[in-house]
Amino acid sequence: MNAFISLLEYDLTVLLRSWIVRFWFFLSVVGGVAAVIVARNFADDSSFLLGWALVLYMALGSLVVLVNSVSAISLEYRFLGESIISRGIAPTPYVLAKLVSRSLGTIIMFLVILLPTAFFMMSNAQNNDLTAAGIWVGLAYWTLMLTVLTFMGITVSVLFTNTLFGLVILGVFWYICLGLLDIAYWTDFSPAGVLGNLPLVLQGKSLTIEITTLVSLGIFPLIILPFIALKSLNNRDL
């Protein structure tokens, strides 16, 4: 347990010092402020505007999550074997610390910006149709998706020692999945149609069966991927 906590604290420190994380956080703050200003000055439905803010965050933020997760272990392979032998670092707490720290970094960075942005939009928009319940459900969906991406990235980081190769493979797979998900829900090729049912979710009109299905689909990889990562690292000759 002590090894896990030490590794977790160390990796969180690495994330805080990362220029990529800091730069993306700055851009997210600017984007959040811009979203609130737009909602106050334009007559579009706030669910439409917040929906597009979430879509843009997923499209661009996924790149940051991909880089942070896929490079988490693969960049440390050259001295990981020596650390395991000389410092007694076991593979299990090492992988678990990476999973937890990178996921926490992703979730905190997302919620710190999008949560206040959403509620500021709800209270200041010219044409508000957001509800508190809808905001919580919508942000929960996005948090789950970003966490799944982080777990996938860590797993790929274990499977491939070449960071760039793993980044390309997972990046192509992830963006294809996002595209297919969008196509499955969109109504027409227009700014509102591309968002599909997302505005309805933010309005608090999502069905219980939809929430249960999506959460179940998201939790499944969160359970399976750590076992794959641990087994792969334990079987690797370091």
PDB file of C-alpha atoms in Angstrom:
ATOM      1  CA  MET A   1       0.000   0.000   0.000  1.00  0.00           C
ATOM      2  CA  ASN A   2       2.851   2.395   0.839  1.00  0.00           C
ATOM      3  CA  ALA A   3       4.432   1.720  -2.554  1.00  0.00           C
ATOM      4  CA  PHE A   4       1.143   2.464  -4.307  1.00  0.00           C
ATOM      5  CA  ILE A   5       0.681   5.779  -2.464  1.00  0.00           C
ATOM      6  CA  SER A   6       4.274   6.847  -3.137  1.00  0.00           C
ATOM      7  CA  LEU A   7       3.976   6.017  -6.834  1.00  0.00           C
ATOM      8  CA  LEU A   8       0.601   7.767  -7.008  1.00  0.00           C
ATOM      9  CA  GLU A   9       1.967  10.941  -5.431  1.00  0.00           C
ATOM     10  CA  TYR A  10       4.990  10.895  -7.728  1.00  0.00           C
ATOM     11  CA  ASP A  11       2.922  10.468 -10.886  1.00  0.00           C
ATOM     12  CA  LEU A  12       0.482  13.211  -9.889  1.00  0.00           C
ATOM     13  CA  THR A  13       3.489  15.498  -9.420  1.00  0.00           C
ATOM     14  CA  VAL A  14       4.704  14.578 -12.905  1.00  0.00           C
ATOM     15  CA  LEU A  15       1.292  15.524 -14.330  1.00  0.00           C
ATOM     16  CA  LEU A  16       1.268  18.858 -12.500  1.00  0.00           C
ATOM     17  CA  ARG A  17       4.656  19.727 -14.000  1.00  0.00           C
ATOM     18  CA  SER A  18       3.671  18.699 -17.524  1.00  0.00           C
ATOM     19  CA  TRP A  19       3.573  21.628 -19.963  1.00  0.00           C
ATOM     20  CA  ILE A  20       0.978  19.768 -22.038  1.00  0.00           C
ATOM     21  CA  VAL A  21      -1.377  19.573 -19.050  1.00  0.00           C
ATOM     22  CA  ARG A  22      -0.825  23.217 -18.147  1.00  0.00           C
ATOM     23  CA  PHE A  23      -1.320  24.411 -21.702  1.00  0.00           C
ATOM     24  CA  TRP A  24      -4.528  22.388 -22.141  1.00  0.00           C
ATOM     25  CA  PHE A  25      -5.830  23.625 -18.779  1.00  0.00           C
ATOM     26  CA  PHE A  26      -5.247  27.216 -19.912  1.00  0.00           C
ATOM     27  CA  LEU A  27      -7.059  26.591 -23.209  1.00  0.00           C
ATOM     28  CA  SER A  28      -9.931  24.934 -21.320  1.00  0.00           C
ATOM     29  CA  VAL A  29     -10.311  27.966 -19.053  1.00  0.00           C
ATOM     30  CA  VAL A  30     -10.396  30.274 -22.080  1.00  0.00           C
ATOM     31  CA  GLY A  31     -12.940  28.000 -23.777  1.00  0.00           C
ATOM     32  CA  GLY A  32     -15.125  27.873 -20.658  1.00  0.00           C
ATOM     33  CA  VAL A  33     -15.170  31.658 -20.317  1.00  0.00           C
ATOM     34  CA  ALA A  34     -15.947  31.992 -24.026  1.00  0.00           C
ATOM     35  CA  ALA A  35     -18.865  29.539 -23.707  1.00  0.00           C
ATOM     36  CA  VAL A  36     -20.413  31.554 -20.868  1.00  0.00           C
ATOM     37  CA  ILE A  37     -20.000  34.827 -22.810  1.00  0.00           C
ATOM     38  CA  VAL A  38     -21.620  33.307 -25.892  1.00  0.00           C
ATOM     39  CA  ALA A  39     -24.527  31.952 -23.835  1.00  0.00           C
ATOM     40  CA  ARG A  40     -25.140  35.414 -22.332  1.00  0.00           C
ATOM     41  CA  ASN A  41     -25.070  37.250 -25.644  1.00  0.00           C
ATOM     42  CA  PHE A  42     -26.712  34.876 -28.127  1.00  0.00           C
ATOM     43  CA  ALA A  43     -30.243  33.531 -28.252  1.00  0.00           C
ATOM     44  CA  ASP A  44     -29.338  29.907 -29.012  1.00  0.00           C
ATOM     45  CA  ASP A  45     -30.531  27.284 -26.527  1.00  0.00           C
ATOM     46  CA  SER A  46     -28.000  26.783 -23.758  1.00  0.00           C
ATOM     47  CA  SER A  47     -28.206  22.996 -24.198  1.00  0.00           C
ATOM     48  CA  PHE A  48     -27.106  23.441 -27.819  1.00  0.00           C
ATOM     49  CA  LEU A  49     -24.159  25.642 -26.821  1.00  0.00           C
ATOM     50  CA  LEU A  50     -23.061  23.410 -23.932  1.00  0.00           C
ATOM     51  CA  GLY A  51     -23.460  20.370 -26.164  1.00  0.00           C
ATOM     52  CA  TRP A  52     -21.009  21.810 -28.646  1.00  0.00           C
ATOM     53  CA  ALA A  53     -18.644  22.776 -25.810  1.00  0.00           C
ATOM     54  CA  LEU A  54     -18.647  19.155 -24.648  1.00  0.00           C
ATOM     55  CA  VAL A  55     -18.141  17.826 -28.184  1.00  0.00           C
ATOM     56  CA  LEU A  56     -15.182  20.157 -28.771  1.00  0.00           C
ATOM     57  CA  TYR A  57     -13.683  19.215 -25.415  1.00  0.00           C
ATOM     58  CA  MET A  58     -13.954  15.525 -26.266  1.00  0.00           C
ATOM     59  CA  ALA A  59     -12.502  16.018 -29.749  1.00  0.00           C
ATOM     60  CA  LEU A  60      -9.510  18.104 -28.638  1.00  0.00           C
ATOM     61  CA  GLY A  61      -9.110  16.914 -25.053  1.00  0.00           C
ATOM     62  CA  SER A  62      -8.884  13.303 -26.191  1.00  0.00           C
ATOM     63  CA  LEU A  63      -5.531  14.155 -27.766  1.00  0.00           C
ATOM     64  CA  VAL A  64      -4.182  15.313 -24.398  1.00  0.00           C
ATOM     65  CA  VAL A  65      -5.563  12.245 -22.637  1.00  0.00           C
ATOM     66  CA  LEU A  66      -4.074   9.997 -25.320  1.00  0.00           C
ATOM     67  CA  VAL A  67      -0.615  11.520 -24.953  1.00  0.00           C
ATOM     68  CA  ASN A  68      -0.676  11.457 -21.138  1.00  0.00           C
ATOM     69  CA  SER A  69      -1.901   7.865 -20.892  1.00  0.00           C
ATOM     70  CA  VAL A  70      -0.099   6.157 -23.779  1.00  0.00           C
ATOM     71  CA  SER A  71       3.255   7.637 -22.703  1.00  0.00           C
ATOM     72  CA  ALA A  72       2.718   6.870 -19.003  1.00  0.00           C
ATOM     73  CA  ILE A  73       4.547   3.524 -18.973  1.00  0.00           C
ATOM     74  CA  SER A  74       6.126   3.110 -22.404  1.00  0.00           C
ATOM     75  CA  LEU A  75       8.488   6.054 -21.828  1.00  0.00           C
ATOM     76  CA  GLU A  76       9.703   4.469 -18.576  1.00  0.00           C
ATOM     77  CA  TYR A  77      10.459   0.994 -19.938  1.00  0.00           C
ATOM     78  CA  ARG A  78      14.176   1.732 -20.335  1.00  0.00           C
ATOM     79  CA  PHE A  79      14.658   2.009 -16.560  1.00  0.00           C
ATOM     80  CA  LEU A  80      11.555   0.206 -15.276  1.00  0.00           C
ATOM     81  CA  GLY A  81      13.299  -3.165 -14.993  1.00  0.00           C
ATOM     82  CA  GLU A  82      16.141  -1.680 -12.942  1.00  0.00           C
ATOM     83  CA  SER A  83      13.647   0.097 -10.664  1.00  0.00           C
ATOM     84  CA  ILE A  84      11.740  -3.131 -10.050  1.00  0.00           C
ATOM     85  CA  ILE A  85      14.934  -4.933  -9.079  1.00  0.00           C
ATOM     86  CA  SER A  86      16.824  -2.223  -7.147  1.00  0.00           C
ATOM     87  CA  ARG A  87      13.911  -0.411  -5.463  1.00  0.00           C
ATOM     88  CA  GLY A  88      11.533  -3.315  -5.023  1.00  0.00           C
ATOM     89  CA  ILE A  89       8.743  -1.739  -7.065  1.00  0.00           C
ATOM     90  CA  ALA A  90       6.194  -4.443  -7.848  1.00  0.00           C
ATOM     91  CA  PRO A  91       4.378  -4.291 -11.195  1.00  0.00           C
ATOM     92  CA  THR A  92       0.893  -4.360  -9.636  1.00  0.00           C
ATOM     93  CA  PRO A  93       1.070  -1.159  -7.516  1.00  0.00           C
ATOM     94  CA  TYR A  94       3.013   0.504 -10.338  1.00  0.00           C
ATOM     95  CA  VAL A  95       0.265  -0.105 -12.935  1.00  0.00           C
ATOM     96  CA  LEU A  96      -2.534   0.668 -10.490  1.00  0.00           C
ATOM     97  CA  ALA A  97      -0.868   3.943  -9.490  1.00  0.00           C
ATOM     98  CA  LYS A  98      -0.603   4.921 -13.156  1.00  0.00           C
ATOM     99  CA  LEU A  99      -4.263   4.080 -13.775  1.00  0.00           C
ATOM    100  CA  VAL A 100      -5.479   6.036 -10.751  1.00  0.00           C
ATOM    101  CA  SER A 101      -3.207   9.076 -11.162  1.00  0.00           C
ATOM    102  CA  ARG A 102      -3.799   9.560 -14.900  1.00  0.00           C
ATOM    103  CA  SER A 103      -7.552   9.029 -14.445  1.00  0.00           C
ATOM    104  CA  LEU A 104      -7.701  11.494 -11.558  1.00  0.00           C
ATOM    105  CA  GLY A 105      -5.760  14.036 -13.590  1.00  0.00           C
ATOM    106  CA  THR A 106      -8.125  13.642 -16.528  1.00  0.00           C
ATOM    107  CA  ILE A 107     -11.311  13.801 -14.431  1.00  0.00           C
ATOM    108  CA  ILE A 108     -10.240  16.733 -12.251  1.00  0.00           C
ATOM    109  CA  MET A 109      -9.044  18.785 -15.220  1.00  0.00           C
ATOM    110  CA  PHE A 110     -12.382  18.162 -16.970  1.00  0.00           C
ATOM    111  CA  LEU A 111     -14.733  18.808 -14.054  1.00  0.00           C
ATOM    112  CA  VAL A 112     -12.889  21.850 -12.686  1.00  0.00           C
ATOM    113  CA  ILE A 113     -13.591  23.631 -15.980  1.00  0.00           C
ATOM    114  CA  LEU A 114     -16.828  22.146 -17.341  1.00  0.00           C
ATOM    115  CA  LEU A 115     -18.786  21.938 -14.083  1.00  0.00           C
ATOM    116  CA  PRO A 116     -18.726  25.673 -13.265  1.00  0.00           C
ATOM    117  CA  THR A 117     -19.028  26.514 -16.962  1.00  0.00           C
ATOM    118  CA  ALA A 118     -22.239  24.491 -17.262  1.00  0.00           C
ATOM    119  CA  PHE A 119     -23.871  26.022 -14.188  1.00  0.00           C
ATOM    120  CA  PHE A 120     -22.791  29.550 -15.134  1.00  0.00           C
ATOM    121  CA  MET A 121     -24.392  28.958 -18.531  1.00  0.00           C
ATOM    122  CA  MET A 122     -27.569  27.709 -16.870  1.00  0.00           C
ATOM    123  CA  SER A 123     -27.871  30.809 -14.704  1.00  0.00           C
ATOM    124  CA  ASN A 124     -26.719  33.426 -17.239  1.00  0.00           C
ATOM    125  CA  ALA A 125     -27.903  32.211 -20.649  1.00  0.00           C
ATOM    126  CA  GLN A 126     -30.397  34.268 -22.634  1.00  0.00           C
ATOM    127  CA  ASN A 127     -32.368  31.165 -23.524  1.00  0.00           C
ATOM    128  CA  ASN A 128     -31.720  28.566 -20.862  1.00  0.00           C
ATOM    129  CA  ASP A 129     -33.125  25.047 -21.179  1.00  0.00           C
ATOM    130  CA  LEU A 130     -30.505  23.291 -19.052  1.00  0.00           C
ATOM    131  CA  THR A 131     -31.407  21.498 -15.830  1.00  0.00           C
ATOM    132  CA  ALA A 132     -29.120  20.600 -12.943  1.00  0.00           C
ATOM    133  CA  ALA A 133     -29.965  16.903 -13.326  1.00  0.00           C
ATOM    134  CA  GLY A 134     -29.271  17.051 -17.054  1.00  0.00           C
ATOM    135  CA  ILE A 135     -25.905  18.713 -16.497  1.00  0.00           C
ATOM    136  CA  TRP A 136     -24.866  16.064 -13.966  1.00  0.00           C
ATOM    137  CA  VAL A 137     -25.879  13.229 -16.293  1.00  0.00           C
ATOM    138  CA  GLY A 138     -24.142  14.798 -19.304  1.00  0.00           C
ATOM    139  CA  LEU A 139     -20.911  15.439 -17.408  1.00  0.00           C
ATOM    140  CA  ALA A 140     -21.055  11.927 -15.965  1.00  0.00           C
ATOM    141  CA  TYR A 141     -21.219  10.510 -19.502  1.00  0.00           C
ATOM    142  CA  TRP A 142     -18.191  12.531 -20.556  1.00  0.00           C
ATOM    143  CA  THR A 143     -16.265  11.683 -17.378  1.00  0.00           C
ATOM    144  CA  LEU A 144     -16.883   7.991 -17.965  1.00  0.00           C
ATOM    145  CA  MET A 145     -15.751   8.196 -21.595  1.00  0.00           C
ATOM    146  CA  LEU A 146     -12.562  10.078 -20.700  1.00  0.00           C
ATOM    147  CA  THR A 147     -11.804   7.586 -17.927  1.00  0.00           C
ATOM    148  CA  VAL A 148     -12.269   4.670 -20.333  1.00  0.00           C
ATOM    149  CA  LEU A 149      -9.892   6.387 -22.774  1.00  0.00           C
ATOM    150  CA  THR A 150      -7.321   6.817 -19.990  1.00  0.00           C
ATOM    151  CA  PHE A 151      -7.537   3.138 -19.048  1.00  0.00           C
ATOM    152  CA  MET A 152      -7.195   2.180 -22.707  1.00  0.00           C
ATOM    153  CA  GLY A 153      -4.153   4.420 -23.030  1.00  0.00           C
ATOM    154  CA  ILE A 154      -2.426   2.901 -20.001  1.00  0.00           C
ATOM    155  CA  THR A 155      -3.127  -0.587 -21.330  1.00  0.00           C
ATOM    156  CA  VAL A 156      -1.708   0.323 -24.742  1.00  0.00           C
ATOM    157  CA  SER A 157       1.294   1.843 -22.965  1.00  0.00           C
ATOM    158  CA  VAL A 158       1.976  -1.569 -21.434  1.00  0.00           C
ATOM    159  CA  LEU A 159       1.408  -3.493 -24.654  1.00  0.00           C
ATOM    160  CA  PHE A 160       3.611  -1.323 -26.918  1.00  0.00           C
ATOM    161  CA  THR A 161       7.051  -0.034 -25.993  1.00  0.00           C
ATOM    162  CA  ASN A 162       6.948   2.342 -28.973  1.00  0.00           C
ATOM    163  CA  THR A 163       4.954   5.319 -27.686  1.00  0.00           C
ATOM    164  CA  LEU A 164       4.289   6.856 -31.101  1.00  0.00           C
ATOM    165  CA  PHE A 165       3.026   3.557 -32.517  1.00  0.00           C
ATOM    166  CA  GLY A 166       0.692   3.028 -29.562  1.00  0.00           C
ATOM    167  CA  LEU A 167      -0.520   6.618 -29.838  1.00  0.00           C
ATOM    168  CA  VAL A 168      -1.377   6.228 -33.523  1.00  0.00           C
ATOM    169  CA  ILE A 169      -3.104   2.866 -33.048  1.00  0.00           C
ATOM    170  CA  LEU A 170      -5.267   3.986 -30.131  1.00  0.00           C
ATOM    171  CA  GLY A 171      -5.874   7.429 -31.622  1.00  0.00           C
ATOM    172  CA  VAL A 172      -7.236   6.011 -34.876  1.00  0.00           C
ATOM    173  CA  PHE A 173      -9.380   3.483 -32.990  1.00  0.00           C
ATOM    174  CA  TRP A 174     -10.741   6.093 -30.558  1.00  0.00           C
ATOM    175  CA  TYR A 175     -11.680   8.699 -33.140  1.00  0.00           C
ATOM    176  CA  ILE A 176     -13.321   6.088 -35.350  1.00  0.00           C
ATOM    177  CA  CYS A 177     -15.403   4.999 -32.341  1.00  0.00           C
ATOM    178  CA  LEU A 178     -16.370   8.627 -31.614  1.00  0.00           C
ATOM    179  CA  GLY A 179     -17.370   9.074 -35.247  1.00  0.00           C
ATOM    180  CA  LEU A 180     -19.487   5.930 -35.259  1.00  0.00           C
ATOM    181  CA  LEU A 181     -21.115   6.952 -31.965  1.00  0.00           C
ATOM    182  CA  ASP A 182     -21.993  10.334 -33.421  1.00  0.00           C
ATOM    183  CA  ILE A 183     -23.406   8.785 -36.597  1.00  0.00           C
ATOM    184  CA  ALA A 184     -25.524   6.404 -34.526  1.00  0.00           C
ATOM    185  CA  TYR A 185     -27.246   9.286 -32.724  1.00  0.00           C
ATOM    186  CA  TRP A 186     -27.279  12.214 -35.130  1.00  0.00           C
ATOM    187  CA  THR A 187     -30.546  13.251 -36.765  1.00  0.00           C
ATOM    188  CA  ASP A 188     -29.201  15.230 -39.730  1.00  0.00           C
ATOM    189  CA  PHE A 189     -26.042  16.920 -40.973  1.00  0.00           C
ATOM    190  CA  SER A 190     -26.533  20.284 -39.273  1.00  0.00           C
ATOM    191  CA  PRO A 191     -25.049  21.995 -36.199  1.00  0.00           C
ATOM    192  CA  ALA A 192     -27.990  20.791 -34.093  1.00  0.00           C
ATOM    193  CA  GLY A 193     -28.432  17.421 -35.788  1.00  0.00           C
ATOM    194  CA  VAL A 194     -24.810  16.369 -35.277  1.00  0.00           C
ATOM    195  CA  LEU A 195     -25.283  16.670 -31.520  1.00  0.00           C
ATOM    196  CA  GLY A 196     -27.943  13.943 -31.618  1.00  0.00           C
ATOM    197  CA  ASN A 197     -29.642  13.439 -28.251  1.00  0.00           C
ATOM    198  CA  LEU A 198     -27.010  15.322 -26.240  1.00  0.00           C
ATOM    199  CA  PRO A 199     -29.123  18.503 -25.847  1.00  0.00           C
ATOM    200  CA  LEU A 200     -32.016  16.364 -24.593  1.00  0.00           C
ATOM    201  CA  VAL A 201     -29.697  14.758 -22.031  1.00  0.00           C
ATOM    202  CA  LEU A 202     -28.594  18.197 -20.825  1.00  0.00           C
ATOM    203  CA  GLN A 203     -32.254  19.209 -20.573  1.00  0.00           C
ATOM    204  CA  GLY A 204     -32.822  16.294 -18.181  1.00  0.00           C
ATOM    205  CA  LYS A 205     -34.856  14.251 -20.650  1.00  0.00           C
ATOM    206  CA  SER A 206     -32.665  11.153 -20.887  1.00  0.00           C
ATOM    207  CA  LEU A 207     -34.320   7.805 -20.262  1.00  0.00           C
ATOM    208  CA  THR A 208     -33.307   5.582 -17.345  1.00  0.00           C
ATOM    209  CA  ILE A 209     -32.701   2.629 -19.672  1.00  0.00           C
ATOM    210  CA  GLU A 210     -30.327   4.747 -21.774  1.00  0.00           C
ATOM    211  CA  ILE A 211     -28.363   5.829 -18.710  1.00  0.00           C
ATOM    212  CA  THR A 212     -28.140   2.259 -17.410  1.00  0.00           C
ATOM    213  CA  THR A 213     -27.028   0.883 -20.783  1.00  0.00           C
ATOM    214  CA  LEU A 214     -24.318   3.484 -21.368  1.00  0.00           C
ATOM    215  CA  VAL A 215     -22.979   3.226 -17.818  1.00  0.00           C
ATOM    216  CA  SER A 216     -22.842  -0.567 -18.086  1.00  0.00           C
ATOM    217  CA  LEU A 217     -20.979  -0.367 -21.383  1.00  0.00           C
ATOM    218  CA  GLY A 218     -18.519   2.082 -19.846  1.00  0.00           C
ATOM    219  CA  ILE A 219     -17.878   0.176 -16.619  1.00  0.00           C
ATOM    220  CA  PHE A 220     -17.078  -3.077 -18.437  1.00  0.00           C
ATOM    221  CA  PRO A 221     -13.743  -1.875 -19.912  1.00  0.00           C
ATOM    222  CA  LEU A 222     -12.850  -0.222 -16.596  1.00  0.00           C
ATOM    223  CA  ILE A 223     -12.979  -3.681 -15.007  1.00  0.00           C
ATOM    224  CA  ILE A 224     -11.297  -5.653 -17.794  1.00  0.00           C
ATOM    225  CA  LEU A 225      -8.493  -3.306 -18.896  1.00  0.00           C
ATOM    226  CA  PRO A 226      -6.543  -3.255 -15.572  1.00  0.00           C
ATOM    227  CA  PHE A 227      -6.321  -7.057 -15.629  1.00  0.00           C
ATOM    228  CA  ILE A 228      -5.020  -6.967 -19.217  1.00  0.00           C
ATOM    229  CA  ALA A 229      -2.431  -4.324 -18.336  1.00  0.00           C
ATOM    230  CA  LEU A 230      -1.263  -6.167 -15.216  1.00  0.00           C
ATOM    231  CA  LYS A 231      -1.017  -9.528 -16.954  1.00  0.00           C
ATOM    232  CA  SER A 232       0.887  -8.015 -19.879  1.00  0.00           C
ATOM    233  CA  LEU A 233       3.394  -6.225 -17.652  1.00  0.00           C
ATOM    234  CA  ASN A 234       3.933  -9.286 -15.431  1.00  0.00           C
ATOM    235  CA  ASN A 235       4.592 -11.420 -18.522  1.00  0.00           C
ATOM    236  CA  ARG A 236       6.987  -8.894 -20.091  1.00  0.00           C
ATOM    237  CA  ASP A 237      10.730  -9.410 -19.802  1.00  0.00           C
ATOM    238  CA  LEU A 238      11.942  -6.163 -18.273  1.00  0.00           C
TER     239      LEU A 238
END
